[in-house]
mmCIF file of C-alpha atoms and ligand atoms in Angstrom:
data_model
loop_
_atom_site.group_PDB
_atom_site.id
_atom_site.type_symbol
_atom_site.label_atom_id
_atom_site.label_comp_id
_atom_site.label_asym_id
_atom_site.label_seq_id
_atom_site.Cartn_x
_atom_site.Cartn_y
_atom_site.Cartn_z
ATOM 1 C CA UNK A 1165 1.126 -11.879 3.837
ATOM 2 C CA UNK A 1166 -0.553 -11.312 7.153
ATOM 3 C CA UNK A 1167 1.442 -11.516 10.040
ATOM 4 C CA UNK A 1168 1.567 -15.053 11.884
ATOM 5 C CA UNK A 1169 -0.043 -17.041 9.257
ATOM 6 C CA UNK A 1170 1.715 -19.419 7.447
ATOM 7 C CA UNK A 1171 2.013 -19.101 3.794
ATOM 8 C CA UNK A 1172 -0.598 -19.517 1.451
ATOM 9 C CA UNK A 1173 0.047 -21.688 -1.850
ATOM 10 C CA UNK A 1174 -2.148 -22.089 -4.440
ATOM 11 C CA UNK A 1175 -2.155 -24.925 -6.358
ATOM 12 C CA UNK A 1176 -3.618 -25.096 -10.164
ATOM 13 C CA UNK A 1177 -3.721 -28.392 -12.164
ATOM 14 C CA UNK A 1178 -6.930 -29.992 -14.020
ATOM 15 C CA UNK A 1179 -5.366 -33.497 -12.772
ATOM 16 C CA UNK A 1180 -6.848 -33.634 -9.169
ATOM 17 C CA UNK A 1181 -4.375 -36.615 -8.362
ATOM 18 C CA UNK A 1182 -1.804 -34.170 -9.303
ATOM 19 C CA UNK A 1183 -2.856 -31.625 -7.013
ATOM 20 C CA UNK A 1184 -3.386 -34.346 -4.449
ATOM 21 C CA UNK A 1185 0.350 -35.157 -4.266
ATOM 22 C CA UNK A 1186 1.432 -31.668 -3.924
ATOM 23 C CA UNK A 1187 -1.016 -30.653 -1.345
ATOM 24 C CA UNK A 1188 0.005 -33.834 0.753
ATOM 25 C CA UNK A 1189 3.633 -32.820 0.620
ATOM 26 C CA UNK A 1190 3.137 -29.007 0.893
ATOM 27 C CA UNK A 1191 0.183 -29.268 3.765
ATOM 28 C CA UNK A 1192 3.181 -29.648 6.452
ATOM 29 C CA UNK A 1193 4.446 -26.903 5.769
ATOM 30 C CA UNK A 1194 1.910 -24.439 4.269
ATOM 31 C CA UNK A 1195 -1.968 -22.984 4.011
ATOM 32 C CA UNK A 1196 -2.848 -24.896 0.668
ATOM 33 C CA UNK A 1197 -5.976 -23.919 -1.654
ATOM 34 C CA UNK A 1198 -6.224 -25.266 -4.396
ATOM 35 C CA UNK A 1199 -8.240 -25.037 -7.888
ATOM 36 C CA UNK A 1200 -8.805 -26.823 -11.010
ATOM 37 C CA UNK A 1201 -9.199 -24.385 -13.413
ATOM 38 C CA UNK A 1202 -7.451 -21.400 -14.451
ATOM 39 C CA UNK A 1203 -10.263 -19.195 -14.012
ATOM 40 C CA UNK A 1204 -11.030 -20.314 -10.397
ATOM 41 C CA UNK A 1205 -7.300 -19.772 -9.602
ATOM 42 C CA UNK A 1206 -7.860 -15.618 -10.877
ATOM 43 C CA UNK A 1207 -10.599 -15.793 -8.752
ATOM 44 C CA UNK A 1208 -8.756 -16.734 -5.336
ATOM 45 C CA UNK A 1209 -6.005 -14.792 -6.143
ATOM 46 C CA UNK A 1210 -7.584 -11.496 -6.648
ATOM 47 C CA UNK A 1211 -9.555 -11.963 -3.212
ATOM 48 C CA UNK A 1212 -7.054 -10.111 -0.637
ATOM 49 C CA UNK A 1213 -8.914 -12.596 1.882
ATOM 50 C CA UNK A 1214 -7.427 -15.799 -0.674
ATOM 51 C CA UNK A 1215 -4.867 -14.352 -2.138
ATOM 52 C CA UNK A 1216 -1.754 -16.694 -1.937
ATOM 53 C CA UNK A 1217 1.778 -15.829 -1.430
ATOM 54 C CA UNK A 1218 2.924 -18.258 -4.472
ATOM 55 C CA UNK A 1219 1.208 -20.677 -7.402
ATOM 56 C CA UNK A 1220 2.198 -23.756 -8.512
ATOM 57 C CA UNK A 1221 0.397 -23.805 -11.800
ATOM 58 C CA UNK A 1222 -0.333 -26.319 -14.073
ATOM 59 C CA UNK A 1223 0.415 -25.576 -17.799
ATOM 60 C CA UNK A 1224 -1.964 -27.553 -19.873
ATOM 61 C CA UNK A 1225 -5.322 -26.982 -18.762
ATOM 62 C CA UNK A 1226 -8.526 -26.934 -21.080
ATOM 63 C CA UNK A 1227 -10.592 -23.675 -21.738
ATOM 64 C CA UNK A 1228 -7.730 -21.209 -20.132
ATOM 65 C CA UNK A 1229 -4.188 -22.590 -19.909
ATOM 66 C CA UNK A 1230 -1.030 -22.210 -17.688
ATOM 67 C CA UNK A 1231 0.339 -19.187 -19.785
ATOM 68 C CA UNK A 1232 -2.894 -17.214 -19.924
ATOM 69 C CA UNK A 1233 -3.380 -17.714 -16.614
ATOM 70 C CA UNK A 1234 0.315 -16.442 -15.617
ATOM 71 C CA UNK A 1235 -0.327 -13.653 -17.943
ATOM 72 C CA UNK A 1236 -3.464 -12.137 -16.644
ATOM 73 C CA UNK A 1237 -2.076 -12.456 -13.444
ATOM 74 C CA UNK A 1238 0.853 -10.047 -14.389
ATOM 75 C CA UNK A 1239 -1.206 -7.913 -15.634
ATOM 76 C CA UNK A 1240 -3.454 -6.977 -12.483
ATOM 77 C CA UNK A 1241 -1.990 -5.202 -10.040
ATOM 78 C CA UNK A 1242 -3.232 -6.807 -7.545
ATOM 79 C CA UNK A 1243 -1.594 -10.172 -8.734
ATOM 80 C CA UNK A 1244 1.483 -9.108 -10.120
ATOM 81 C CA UNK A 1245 3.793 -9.972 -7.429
ATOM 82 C CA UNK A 1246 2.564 -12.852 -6.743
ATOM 83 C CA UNK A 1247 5.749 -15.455 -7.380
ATOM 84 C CA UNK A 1248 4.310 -18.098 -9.798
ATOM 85 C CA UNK A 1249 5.678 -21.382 -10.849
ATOM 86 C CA UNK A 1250 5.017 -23.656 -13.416
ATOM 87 C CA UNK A 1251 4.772 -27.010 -13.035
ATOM 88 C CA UNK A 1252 4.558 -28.773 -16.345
ATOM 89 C CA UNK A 1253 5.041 -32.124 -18.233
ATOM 90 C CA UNK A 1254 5.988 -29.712 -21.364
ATOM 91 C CA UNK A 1255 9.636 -30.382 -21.352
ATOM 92 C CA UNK A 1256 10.844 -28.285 -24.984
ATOM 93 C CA UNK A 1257 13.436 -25.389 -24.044
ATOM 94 C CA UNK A 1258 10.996 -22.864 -25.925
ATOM 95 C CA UNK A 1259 8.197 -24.004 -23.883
ATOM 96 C CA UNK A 1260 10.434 -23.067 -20.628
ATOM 97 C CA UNK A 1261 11.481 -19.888 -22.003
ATOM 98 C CA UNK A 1262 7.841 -19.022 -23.104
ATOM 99 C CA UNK A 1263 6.672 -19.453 -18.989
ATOM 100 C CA UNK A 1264 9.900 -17.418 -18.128
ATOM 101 C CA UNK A 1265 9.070 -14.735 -20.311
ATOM 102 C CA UNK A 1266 5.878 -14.316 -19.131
ATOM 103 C CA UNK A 1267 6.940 -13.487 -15.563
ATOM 104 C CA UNK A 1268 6.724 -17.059 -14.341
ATOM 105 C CA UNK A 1269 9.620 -17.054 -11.061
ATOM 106 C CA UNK A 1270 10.525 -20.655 -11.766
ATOM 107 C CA UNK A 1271 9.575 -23.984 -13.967
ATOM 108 C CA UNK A 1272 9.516 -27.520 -12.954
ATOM 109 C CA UNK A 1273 9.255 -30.748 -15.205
ATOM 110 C CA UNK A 1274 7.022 -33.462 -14.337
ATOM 111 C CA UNK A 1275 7.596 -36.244 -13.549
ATOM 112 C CA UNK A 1276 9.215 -34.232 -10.081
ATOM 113 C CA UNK A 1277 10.737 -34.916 -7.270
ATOM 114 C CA UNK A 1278 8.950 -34.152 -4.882
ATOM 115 C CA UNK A 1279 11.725 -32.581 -2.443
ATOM 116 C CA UNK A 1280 12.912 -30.752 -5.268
ATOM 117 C CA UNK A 1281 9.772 -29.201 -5.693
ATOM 118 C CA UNK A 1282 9.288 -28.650 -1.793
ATOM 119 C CA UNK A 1283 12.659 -27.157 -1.418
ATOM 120 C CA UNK A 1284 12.084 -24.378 -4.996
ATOM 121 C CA UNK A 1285 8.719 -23.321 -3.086
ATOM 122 C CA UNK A 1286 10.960 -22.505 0.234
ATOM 123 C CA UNK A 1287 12.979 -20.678 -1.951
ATOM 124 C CA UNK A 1288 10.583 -18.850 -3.474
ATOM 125 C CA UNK A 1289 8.462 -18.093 -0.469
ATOM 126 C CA UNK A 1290 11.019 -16.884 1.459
ATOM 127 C CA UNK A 1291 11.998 -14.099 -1.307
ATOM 128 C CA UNK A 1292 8.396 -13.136 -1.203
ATOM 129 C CA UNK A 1293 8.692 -12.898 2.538
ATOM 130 C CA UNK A 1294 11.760 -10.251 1.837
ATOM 131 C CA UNK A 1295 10.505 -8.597 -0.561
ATOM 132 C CA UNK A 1296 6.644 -7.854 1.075
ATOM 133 C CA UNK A 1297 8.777 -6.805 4.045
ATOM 134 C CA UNK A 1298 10.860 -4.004 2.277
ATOM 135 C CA UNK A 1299 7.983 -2.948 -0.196
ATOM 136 C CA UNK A 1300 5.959 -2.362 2.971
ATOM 137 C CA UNK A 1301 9.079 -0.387 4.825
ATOM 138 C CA UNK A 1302 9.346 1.634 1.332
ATOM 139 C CA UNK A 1303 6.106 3.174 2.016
ATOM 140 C CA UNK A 1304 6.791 3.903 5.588
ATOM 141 C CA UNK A 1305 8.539 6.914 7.206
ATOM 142 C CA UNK A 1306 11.478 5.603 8.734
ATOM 143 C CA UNK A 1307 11.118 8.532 11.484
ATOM 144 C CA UNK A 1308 7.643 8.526 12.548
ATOM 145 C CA UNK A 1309 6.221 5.558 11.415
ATOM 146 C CA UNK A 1310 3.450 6.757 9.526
ATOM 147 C CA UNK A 1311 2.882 6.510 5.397
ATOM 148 C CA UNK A 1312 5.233 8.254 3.654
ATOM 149 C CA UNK A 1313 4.870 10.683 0.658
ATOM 150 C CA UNK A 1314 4.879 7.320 -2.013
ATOM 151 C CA UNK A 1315 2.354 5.723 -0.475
ATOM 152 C CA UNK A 1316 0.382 9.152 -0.068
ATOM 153 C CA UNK A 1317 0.629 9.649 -3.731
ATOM 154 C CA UNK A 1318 -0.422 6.268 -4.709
ATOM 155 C CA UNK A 1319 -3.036 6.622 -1.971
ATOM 156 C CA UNK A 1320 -4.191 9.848 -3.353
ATOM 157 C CA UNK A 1321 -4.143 8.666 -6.971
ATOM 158 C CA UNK A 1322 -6.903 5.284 -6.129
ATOM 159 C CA UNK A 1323 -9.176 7.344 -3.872
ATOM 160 C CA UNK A 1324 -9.455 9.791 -6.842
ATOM 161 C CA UNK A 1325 -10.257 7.360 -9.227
ATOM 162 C CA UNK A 1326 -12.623 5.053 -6.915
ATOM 163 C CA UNK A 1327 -13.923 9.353 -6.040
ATOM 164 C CA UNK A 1328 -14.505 9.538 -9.805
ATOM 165 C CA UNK A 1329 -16.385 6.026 -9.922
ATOM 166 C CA UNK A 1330 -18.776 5.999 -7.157
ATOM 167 C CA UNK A 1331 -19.534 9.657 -7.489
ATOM 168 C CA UNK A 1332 -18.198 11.305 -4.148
ATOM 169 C CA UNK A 1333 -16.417 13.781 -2.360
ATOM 170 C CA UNK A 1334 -12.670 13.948 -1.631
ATOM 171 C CA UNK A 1335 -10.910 16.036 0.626
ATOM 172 C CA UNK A 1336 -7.333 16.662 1.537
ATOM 173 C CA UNK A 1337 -5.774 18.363 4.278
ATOM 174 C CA UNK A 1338 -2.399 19.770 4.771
ATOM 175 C CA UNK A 1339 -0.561 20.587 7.437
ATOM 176 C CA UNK A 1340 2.703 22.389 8.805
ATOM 177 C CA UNK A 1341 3.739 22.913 12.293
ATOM 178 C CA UNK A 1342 4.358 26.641 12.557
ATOM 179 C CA UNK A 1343 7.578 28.004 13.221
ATOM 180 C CA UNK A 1344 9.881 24.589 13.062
ATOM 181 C CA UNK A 1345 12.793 25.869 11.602
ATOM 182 C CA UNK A 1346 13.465 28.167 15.244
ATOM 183 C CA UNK A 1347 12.323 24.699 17.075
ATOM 184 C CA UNK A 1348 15.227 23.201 15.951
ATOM 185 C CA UNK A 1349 17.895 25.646 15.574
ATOM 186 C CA UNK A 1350 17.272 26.141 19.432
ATOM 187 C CA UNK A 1351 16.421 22.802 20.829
ATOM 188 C CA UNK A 1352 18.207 20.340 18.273
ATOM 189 C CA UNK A 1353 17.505 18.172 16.030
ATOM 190 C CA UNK A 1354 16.789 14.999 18.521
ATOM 191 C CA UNK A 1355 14.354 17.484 19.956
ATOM 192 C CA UNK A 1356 12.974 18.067 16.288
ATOM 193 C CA UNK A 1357 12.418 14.955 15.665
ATOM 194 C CA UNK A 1358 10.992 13.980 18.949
ATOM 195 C CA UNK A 1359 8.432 16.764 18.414
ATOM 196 C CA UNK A 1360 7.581 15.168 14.780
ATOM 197 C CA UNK A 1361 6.837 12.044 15.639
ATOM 198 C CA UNK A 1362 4.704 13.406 18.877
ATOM 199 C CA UNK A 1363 3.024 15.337 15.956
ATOM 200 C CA UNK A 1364 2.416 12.609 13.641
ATOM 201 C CA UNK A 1365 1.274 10.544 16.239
ATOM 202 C CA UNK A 1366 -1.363 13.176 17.301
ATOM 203 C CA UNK A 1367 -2.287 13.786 13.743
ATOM 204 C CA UNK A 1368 -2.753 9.837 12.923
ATOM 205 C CA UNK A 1369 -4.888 9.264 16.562
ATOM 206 C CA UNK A 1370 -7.627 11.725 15.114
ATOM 207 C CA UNK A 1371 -8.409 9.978 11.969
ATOM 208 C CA UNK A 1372 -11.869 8.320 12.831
ATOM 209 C CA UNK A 1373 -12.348 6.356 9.707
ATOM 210 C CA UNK A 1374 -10.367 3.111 8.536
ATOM 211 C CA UNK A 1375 -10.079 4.957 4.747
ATOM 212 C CA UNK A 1376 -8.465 7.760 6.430
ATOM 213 C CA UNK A 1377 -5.201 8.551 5.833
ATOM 214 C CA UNK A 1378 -2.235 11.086 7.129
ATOM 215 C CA UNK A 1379 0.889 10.640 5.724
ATOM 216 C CA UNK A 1380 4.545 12.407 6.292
ATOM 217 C CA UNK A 1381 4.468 14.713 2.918
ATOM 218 C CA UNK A 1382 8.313 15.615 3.894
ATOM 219 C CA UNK A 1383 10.118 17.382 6.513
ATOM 220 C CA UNK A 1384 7.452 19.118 9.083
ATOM 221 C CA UNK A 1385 4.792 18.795 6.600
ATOM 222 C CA UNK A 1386 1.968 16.431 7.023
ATOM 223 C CA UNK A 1387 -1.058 15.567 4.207
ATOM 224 C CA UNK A 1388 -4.215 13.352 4.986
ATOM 225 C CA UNK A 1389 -6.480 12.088 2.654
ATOM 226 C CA UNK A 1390 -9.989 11.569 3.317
ATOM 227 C CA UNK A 1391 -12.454 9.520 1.130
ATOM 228 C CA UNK A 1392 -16.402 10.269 1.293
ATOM 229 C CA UNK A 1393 -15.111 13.557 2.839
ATOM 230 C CA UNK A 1394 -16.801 17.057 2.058
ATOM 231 C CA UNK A 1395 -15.467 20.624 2.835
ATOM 232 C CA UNK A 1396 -16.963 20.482 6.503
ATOM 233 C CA UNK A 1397 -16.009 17.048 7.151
ATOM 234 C CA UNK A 1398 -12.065 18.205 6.019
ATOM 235 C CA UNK A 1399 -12.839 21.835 8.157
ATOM 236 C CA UNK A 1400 -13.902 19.994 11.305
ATOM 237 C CA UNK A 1401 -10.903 17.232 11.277
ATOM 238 C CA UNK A 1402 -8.519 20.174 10.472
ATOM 239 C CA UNK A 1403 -10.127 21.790 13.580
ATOM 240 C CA UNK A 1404 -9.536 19.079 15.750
ATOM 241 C CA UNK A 1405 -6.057 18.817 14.111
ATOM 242 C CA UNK A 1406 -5.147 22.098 15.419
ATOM 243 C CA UNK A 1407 -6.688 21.649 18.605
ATOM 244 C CA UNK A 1408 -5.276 18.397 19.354
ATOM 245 C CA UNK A 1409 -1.281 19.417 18.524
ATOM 246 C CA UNK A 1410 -2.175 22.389 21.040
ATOM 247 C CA UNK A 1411 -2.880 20.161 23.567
ATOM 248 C CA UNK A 1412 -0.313 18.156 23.554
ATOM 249 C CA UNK A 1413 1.367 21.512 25.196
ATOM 250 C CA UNK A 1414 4.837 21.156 23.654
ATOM 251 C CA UNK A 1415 6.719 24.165 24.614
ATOM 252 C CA UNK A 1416 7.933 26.385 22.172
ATOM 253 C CA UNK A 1417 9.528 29.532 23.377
ATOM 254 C CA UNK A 1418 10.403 30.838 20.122
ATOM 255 C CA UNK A 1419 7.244 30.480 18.333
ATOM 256 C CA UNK A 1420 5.466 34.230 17.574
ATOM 257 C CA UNK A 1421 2.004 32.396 17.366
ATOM 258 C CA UNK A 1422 2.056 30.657 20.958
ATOM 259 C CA UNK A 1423 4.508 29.503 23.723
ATOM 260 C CA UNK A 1424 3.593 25.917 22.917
ATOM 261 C CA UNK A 1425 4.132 24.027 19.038
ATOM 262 C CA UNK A 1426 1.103 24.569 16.787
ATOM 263 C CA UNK A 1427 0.075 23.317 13.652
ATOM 264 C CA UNK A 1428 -1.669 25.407 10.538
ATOM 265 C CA UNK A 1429 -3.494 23.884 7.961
ATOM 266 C CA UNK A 1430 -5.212 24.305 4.574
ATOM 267 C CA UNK A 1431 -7.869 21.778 3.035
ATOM 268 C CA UNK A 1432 -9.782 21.512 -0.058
ATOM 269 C CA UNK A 1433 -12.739 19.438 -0.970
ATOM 270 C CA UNK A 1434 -14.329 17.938 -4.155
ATOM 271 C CA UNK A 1435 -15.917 15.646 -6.479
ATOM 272 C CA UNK A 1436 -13.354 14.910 -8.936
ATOM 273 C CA UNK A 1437 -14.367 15.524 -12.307
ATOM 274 C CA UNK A 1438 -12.248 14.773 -15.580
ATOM 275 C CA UNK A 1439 -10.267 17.843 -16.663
ATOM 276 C CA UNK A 1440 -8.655 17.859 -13.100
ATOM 277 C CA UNK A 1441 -5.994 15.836 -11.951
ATOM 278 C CA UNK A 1442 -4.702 14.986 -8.355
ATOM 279 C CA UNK A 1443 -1.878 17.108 -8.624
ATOM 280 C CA UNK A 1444 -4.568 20.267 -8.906
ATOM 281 C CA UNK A 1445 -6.462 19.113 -5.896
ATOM 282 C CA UNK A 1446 -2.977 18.863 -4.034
ATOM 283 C CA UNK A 1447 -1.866 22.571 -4.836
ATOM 284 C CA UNK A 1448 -5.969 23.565 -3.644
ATOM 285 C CA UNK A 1449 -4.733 22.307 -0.578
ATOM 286 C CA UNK A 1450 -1.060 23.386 -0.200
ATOM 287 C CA UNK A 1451 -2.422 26.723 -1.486
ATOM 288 C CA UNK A 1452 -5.172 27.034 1.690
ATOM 289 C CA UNK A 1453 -2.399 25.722 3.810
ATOM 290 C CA UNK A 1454 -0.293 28.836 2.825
ATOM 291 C CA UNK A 1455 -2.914 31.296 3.383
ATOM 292 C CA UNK A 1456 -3.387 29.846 6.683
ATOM 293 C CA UNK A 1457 0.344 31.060 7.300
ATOM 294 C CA UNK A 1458 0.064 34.343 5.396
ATOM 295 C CA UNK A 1459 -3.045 34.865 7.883
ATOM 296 C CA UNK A 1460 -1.407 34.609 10.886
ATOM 297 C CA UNK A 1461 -0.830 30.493 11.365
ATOM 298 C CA UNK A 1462 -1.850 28.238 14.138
ATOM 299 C CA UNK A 1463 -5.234 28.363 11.889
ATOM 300 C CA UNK A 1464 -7.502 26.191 9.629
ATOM 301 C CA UNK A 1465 -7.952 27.590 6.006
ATOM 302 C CA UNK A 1466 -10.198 26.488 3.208
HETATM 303 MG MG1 LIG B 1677 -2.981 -30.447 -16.939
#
């Protein structure tokens, strides 16, 4: 849910009356869409631009019912956490359990109340609310604020596939500042971590593109990946990588490469084919980044 906005419900019922009644009582309250069939509800909800924070869905429905519905949308990814409830003049205990099972969050018998039914979606929404919130601080670094090493894998793992579909070039980059360890054995660790986040900072300024992506791959190691991105495109960012973490002039007197902290790197570049996997494209990278170090550091290898 975007910052700011209110909540967006969806509603789902072939009765328009029906929906009528809950939009009314929800419209105070909420953004309301709503949609009279269960395939115009997949559609909305698997637009990020539409796609609600909660559904009120209407079991019996002609051509794709409330249970198909629920079930397709646990089974895409982008839909799957999307807190559904049913809302239902199917009273039978199996029917319940049935929506349950199938990942429904909640299940309401018409005829409803209406401030019953007002008060479940607060419930509801609010647990969303909580639970966007930590899934988005799960793929954060707590220290520097940029994506973490989850959301680099699972960023890593889409761009290879979309890579894969649309026929273009990946590239990754890694990165290590040179000579940490000494940085903060001397100057401590509130120093260290001051100079991380000054370094993650710099490293996350220099991405030009929105698909762009550095990420914290753990302690003073940094990883960006870079869709549409070809060997020279990775070279020239790693480039400017190096050159910006320079000139940030961060003094470093016990550093054998410089008197200031300095960054080498390593990148690789391909098309993904089938027969490799991410995890091979990664050690490319981590591989270059090493021989950048072997070769001297504070250097770009590839
Ligand atoms: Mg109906």
């Amino acid at each position: 849910m975007k910052n700011n906005d209110r909540p967006l419900i969806l509603i789902v019922d072939d009765t328009p009356t029906n929906i009528q009644i809950l939009a009314e009582a929800l419209r105070t309250e909420y953004r309301v869409k709503v949609a009279t069939s269960g395939k115009t509800a997949l559609e909305l909800a698997d637009k990020p631009e539409s796609r609600p924070d909660l559904i009120l869905l209407d079991v019996m429905m002609p051509e794709m019912d409330g249970y198909e519905v629920c079930r397709r949308l646990k089974e895409n990814p982008a839909t799957h956490d999307i807190p559904v409830i049913f809302v239902t003049a199917k009273s039978d205990v199996t029917d319940e359990e049935q929506g349950l099972r199938l990942g429904a969050m909640d299940y309401i018998v018409k005829p409803f109340h209406l401030a019953i039914v007002k008060a479940r979606v607060e419930n509801h929404v609010n647990l969303k609310i909580k639970t966007d919130l930590l899934e988005s601080l799960a793929l954060i670094d707590g220290l520097t604020g940029i994506p973490n090493r989850r959301r680099f894998d699972e960023t890593l793992e889409s761009a290879w596939k979309r890579a894969q579909r649309e026929s273009t070039p990946l590239a990754l980059i890694m990165t290590d500042i040179d000579y940490f360890k000494p940085y903060n054995d001397n100057y401590g660790h509130g120093a260290g971590d001051h100079c991380l986040k000054t370094v993650a900072k710099a490293l996350h300024n220099s991405l030009a593109r929105p698909n762009d992506m550095v990420a914290r791959y753990g302690g003073e190691e940094f990883v960006a990946v870079l869709p549409d991105t070809d060997a020279e495109g990775a070279r020239q960012l790693a480039e400017r990588w190096c050159a910006a973490i320079a000139a940030l002039k961060l003094p470093h007197r016990f550093s054998a490469v410089a008197d200031h902290v300095t960054v080498s790197a390593g990148y690789a570049a391909l098309d993904p084919v089938h027969g490799q996997s991410p995890k091979e494209f990664l050690e490319m990278a981590d591989k270059m980044l090493y021989r950048a170090k072997e070769q001297g550091r504070n250097r770009v290898c590839g």
